[in-house]
XYZ file of C-alpha atoms in Angstrom:
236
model
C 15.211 24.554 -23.174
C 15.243 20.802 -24.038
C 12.015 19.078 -22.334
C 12.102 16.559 -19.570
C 10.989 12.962 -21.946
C 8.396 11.260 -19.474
C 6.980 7.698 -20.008
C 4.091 6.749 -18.476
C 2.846 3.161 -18.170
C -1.130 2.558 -17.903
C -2.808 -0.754 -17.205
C -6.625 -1.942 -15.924
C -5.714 -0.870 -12.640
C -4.378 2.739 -13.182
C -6.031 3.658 -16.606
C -5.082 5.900 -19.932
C -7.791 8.393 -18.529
C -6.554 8.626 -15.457
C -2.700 8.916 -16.465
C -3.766 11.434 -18.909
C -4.039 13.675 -15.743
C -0.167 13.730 -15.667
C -0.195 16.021 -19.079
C -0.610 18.617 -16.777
C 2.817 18.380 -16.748
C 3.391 19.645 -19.899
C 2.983 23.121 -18.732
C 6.122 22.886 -16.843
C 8.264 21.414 -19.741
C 7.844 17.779 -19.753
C 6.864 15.870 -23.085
C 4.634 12.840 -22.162
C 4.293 9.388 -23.709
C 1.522 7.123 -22.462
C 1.538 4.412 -23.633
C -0.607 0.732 -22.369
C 0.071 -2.355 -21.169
C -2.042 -4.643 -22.819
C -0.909 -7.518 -20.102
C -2.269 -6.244 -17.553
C -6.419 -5.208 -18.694
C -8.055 -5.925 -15.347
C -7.736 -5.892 -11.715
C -7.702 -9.630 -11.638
C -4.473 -9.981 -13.980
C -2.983 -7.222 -11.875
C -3.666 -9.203 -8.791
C -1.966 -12.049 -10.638
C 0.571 -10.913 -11.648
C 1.646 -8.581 -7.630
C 1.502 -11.960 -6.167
C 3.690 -13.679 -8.610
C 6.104 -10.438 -7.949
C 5.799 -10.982 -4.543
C 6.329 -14.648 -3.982
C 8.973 -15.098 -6.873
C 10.880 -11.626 -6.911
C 10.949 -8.873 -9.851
C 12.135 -11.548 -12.480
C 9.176 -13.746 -12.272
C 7.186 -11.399 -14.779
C 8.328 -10.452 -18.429
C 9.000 -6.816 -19.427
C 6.145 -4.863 -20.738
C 6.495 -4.638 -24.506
C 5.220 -1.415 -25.092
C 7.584 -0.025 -21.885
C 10.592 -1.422 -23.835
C 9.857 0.172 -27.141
C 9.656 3.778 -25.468
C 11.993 3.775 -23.300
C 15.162 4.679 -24.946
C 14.998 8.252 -24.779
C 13.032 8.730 -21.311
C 14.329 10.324 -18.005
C 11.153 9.684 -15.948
C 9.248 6.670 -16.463
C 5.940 5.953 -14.425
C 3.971 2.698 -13.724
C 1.425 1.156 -12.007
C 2.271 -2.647 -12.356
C 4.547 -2.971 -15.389
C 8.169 -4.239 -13.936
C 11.003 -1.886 -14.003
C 13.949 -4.377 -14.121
C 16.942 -5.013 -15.496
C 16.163 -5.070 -19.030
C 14.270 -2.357 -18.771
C 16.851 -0.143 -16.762
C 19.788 -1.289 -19.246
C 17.405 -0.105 -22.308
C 16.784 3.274 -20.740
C 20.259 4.634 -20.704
C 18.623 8.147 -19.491
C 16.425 7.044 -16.973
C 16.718 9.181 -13.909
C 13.606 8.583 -12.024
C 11.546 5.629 -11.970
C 8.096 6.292 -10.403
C 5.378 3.203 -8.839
C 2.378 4.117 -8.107
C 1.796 1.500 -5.520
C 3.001 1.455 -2.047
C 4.820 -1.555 -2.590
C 7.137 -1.301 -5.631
C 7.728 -5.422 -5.461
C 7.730 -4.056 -9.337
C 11.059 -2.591 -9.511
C 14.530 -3.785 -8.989
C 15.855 -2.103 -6.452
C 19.441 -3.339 -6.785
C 19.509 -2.598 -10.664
C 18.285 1.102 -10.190
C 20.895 1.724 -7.554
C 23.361 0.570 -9.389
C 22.473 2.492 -12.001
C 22.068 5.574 -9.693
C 18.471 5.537 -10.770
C 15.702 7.624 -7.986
C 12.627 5.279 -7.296
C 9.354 6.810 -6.403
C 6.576 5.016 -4.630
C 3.345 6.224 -3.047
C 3.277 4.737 0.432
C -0.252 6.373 1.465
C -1.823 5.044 -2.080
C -4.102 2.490 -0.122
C -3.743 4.054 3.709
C -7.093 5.330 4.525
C -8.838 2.627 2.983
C -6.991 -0.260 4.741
C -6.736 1.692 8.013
C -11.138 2.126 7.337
C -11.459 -1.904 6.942
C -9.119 -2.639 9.680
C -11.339 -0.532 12.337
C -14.282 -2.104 10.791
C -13.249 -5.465 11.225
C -12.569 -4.243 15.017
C -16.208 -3.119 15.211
C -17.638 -5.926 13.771
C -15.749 -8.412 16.100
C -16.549 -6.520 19.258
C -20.437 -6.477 18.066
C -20.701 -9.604 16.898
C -21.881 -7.938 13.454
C -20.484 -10.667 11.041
C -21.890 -14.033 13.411
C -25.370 -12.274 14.267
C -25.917 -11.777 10.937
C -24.937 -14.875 9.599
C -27.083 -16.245 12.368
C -29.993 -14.321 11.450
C -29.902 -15.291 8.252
C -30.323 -18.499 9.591
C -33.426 -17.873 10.847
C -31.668 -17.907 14.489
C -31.638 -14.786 17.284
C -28.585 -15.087 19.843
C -28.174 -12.984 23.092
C -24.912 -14.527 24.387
C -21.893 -14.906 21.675
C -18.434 -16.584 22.919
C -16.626 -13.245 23.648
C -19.239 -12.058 25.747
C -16.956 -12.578 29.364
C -14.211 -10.283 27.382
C -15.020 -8.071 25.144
C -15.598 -4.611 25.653
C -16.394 -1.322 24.353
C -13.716 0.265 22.088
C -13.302 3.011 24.350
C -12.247 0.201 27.495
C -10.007 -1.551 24.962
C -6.866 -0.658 24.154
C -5.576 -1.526 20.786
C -2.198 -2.665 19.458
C -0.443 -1.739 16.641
C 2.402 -3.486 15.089
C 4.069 -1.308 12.453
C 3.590 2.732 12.770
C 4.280 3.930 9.215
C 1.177 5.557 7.222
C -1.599 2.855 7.860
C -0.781 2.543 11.532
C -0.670 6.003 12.263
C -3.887 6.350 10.067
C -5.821 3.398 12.167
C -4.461 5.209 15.765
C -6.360 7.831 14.368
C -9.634 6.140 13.933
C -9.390 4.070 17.301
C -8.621 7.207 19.358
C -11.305 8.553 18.349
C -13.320 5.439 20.024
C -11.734 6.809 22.651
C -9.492 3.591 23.132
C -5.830 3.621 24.449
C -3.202 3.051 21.614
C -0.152 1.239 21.921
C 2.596 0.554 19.743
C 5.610 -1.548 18.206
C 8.111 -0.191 15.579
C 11.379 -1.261 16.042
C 12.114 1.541 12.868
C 10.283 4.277 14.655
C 11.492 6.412 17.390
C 9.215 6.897 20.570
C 8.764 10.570 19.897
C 6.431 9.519 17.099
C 4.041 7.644 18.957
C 4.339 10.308 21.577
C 3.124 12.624 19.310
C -0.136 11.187 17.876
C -1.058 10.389 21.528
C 0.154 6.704 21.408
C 2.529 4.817 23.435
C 5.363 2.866 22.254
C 6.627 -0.488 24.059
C 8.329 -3.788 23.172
C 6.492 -6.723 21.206
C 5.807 -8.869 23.984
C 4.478 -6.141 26.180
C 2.442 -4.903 23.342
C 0.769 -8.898 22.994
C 0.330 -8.667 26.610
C -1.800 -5.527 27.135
C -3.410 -5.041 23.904
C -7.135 -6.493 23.208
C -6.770 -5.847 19.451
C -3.074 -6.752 17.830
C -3.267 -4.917 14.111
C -0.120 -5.571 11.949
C 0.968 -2.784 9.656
C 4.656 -4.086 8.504
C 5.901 -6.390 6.150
């Protein structure tokens, strides 16, 4: 049985050692490339070069050199960065699946590969528990006043009464609003119910059932600014 030709793509961010994980894969038939983009050695050129992506759309960044010379043959490349575009999807004339392992794919040109009749793959919940942890920690810290007292300690100051003291209360009096239900809002519901806080909810995409289910409640944008005491935004 001929084997399924898979190219994978490592950079600074997503490594050779950790792609070399995917030989696995070998078992069940696949023949693996890996191959490096030199581009892209660090977190800080990856950073770069997303927010280039992002502000000036998938032809902003060259092709990956070492993408285009391996490409010819493949039906599954994967990538972490590296931009699937047009050159790239007109130079892989067997390309079935193209696979980001972000959960953006600002990376890939999404008109090209449909045109093409090309599958793209992202991972959505790459990042989710780790933004939906920061997100209730940057709750916690504004309704303790952990970031100003210690900056004020530091300072060599002590304060008893902050700004938000007539407001704020205790996560499980507040009730929290979240813009955007996919898998970082569902994942910060979660952590707030927990608190014991009440959960609200906007998603023009999602149907009510959903928030029904986790134990949230879903209602319009301006009645979600209205009631909430925290407003966390989860959508692009």
């Amino acid at each position: 049985m001929e084997k399924t030709k898979i190219l994978l793509v490592a950079d600074g961010g997503v490594t050779k050692e950790l792609m070399q994980k995917m030989y696995e894969l070998e078992q069940y038939g696949a023949e693996i490339t890996l191959v490096e983009d030199t581009d892209m050695p660090s977190m800080g050129y990856i950073t770069d070069r997303m927010g280039l992506l992002e502000r000036q759309g998938i032809n902003a960044a060259p092709s990956c050199k070492a993408l285009l010379e391996n490409c010819a043959d493949k039906e599954i490349i994967v990538v972490h960065v590296a931009s699937i575009n047009r050159e790239v999807i007109e130079a892989s004339p067997k390309l079935k699946v193209a696979a980001v392992l972000r959960g953006g794919y600002e990376n890939a040109d999404v008109k090209a590969l449909t045109e093409h009749g090309i599958k793209l793959i992202n991972a959505p919940w790459r990042s989710a528990d780790a933004v939906a942890d920061f997100t209730v920690g940057m709750m916690i810290a504004e309704n303790k006043n952990i970031a100003r007292s210690h900056k004020l300690l530091f300072e060599g100051k002590w304060c008893k009464n902050y700004v938000n003291q007539s407001y704020i209360h205790n996560m499980n009096r507040s009730t929290v609003g979240i813009i955007g239900f996919g898998y970082i809002g569902r994942r910060v519901a979660e952590r707030v119910k927990a608190f014991g806080a009440k959960v609200i909810i906007y998603d023009p995409f999602q149907k009510p059932e959903v928030a029904e289910q986790a134990g949230c409640t879903s209602v319009s944008l301006n009645e979600l600014l209205k009631q909430s005491d925290y407003v966390t935004i989860h959508m692009r």
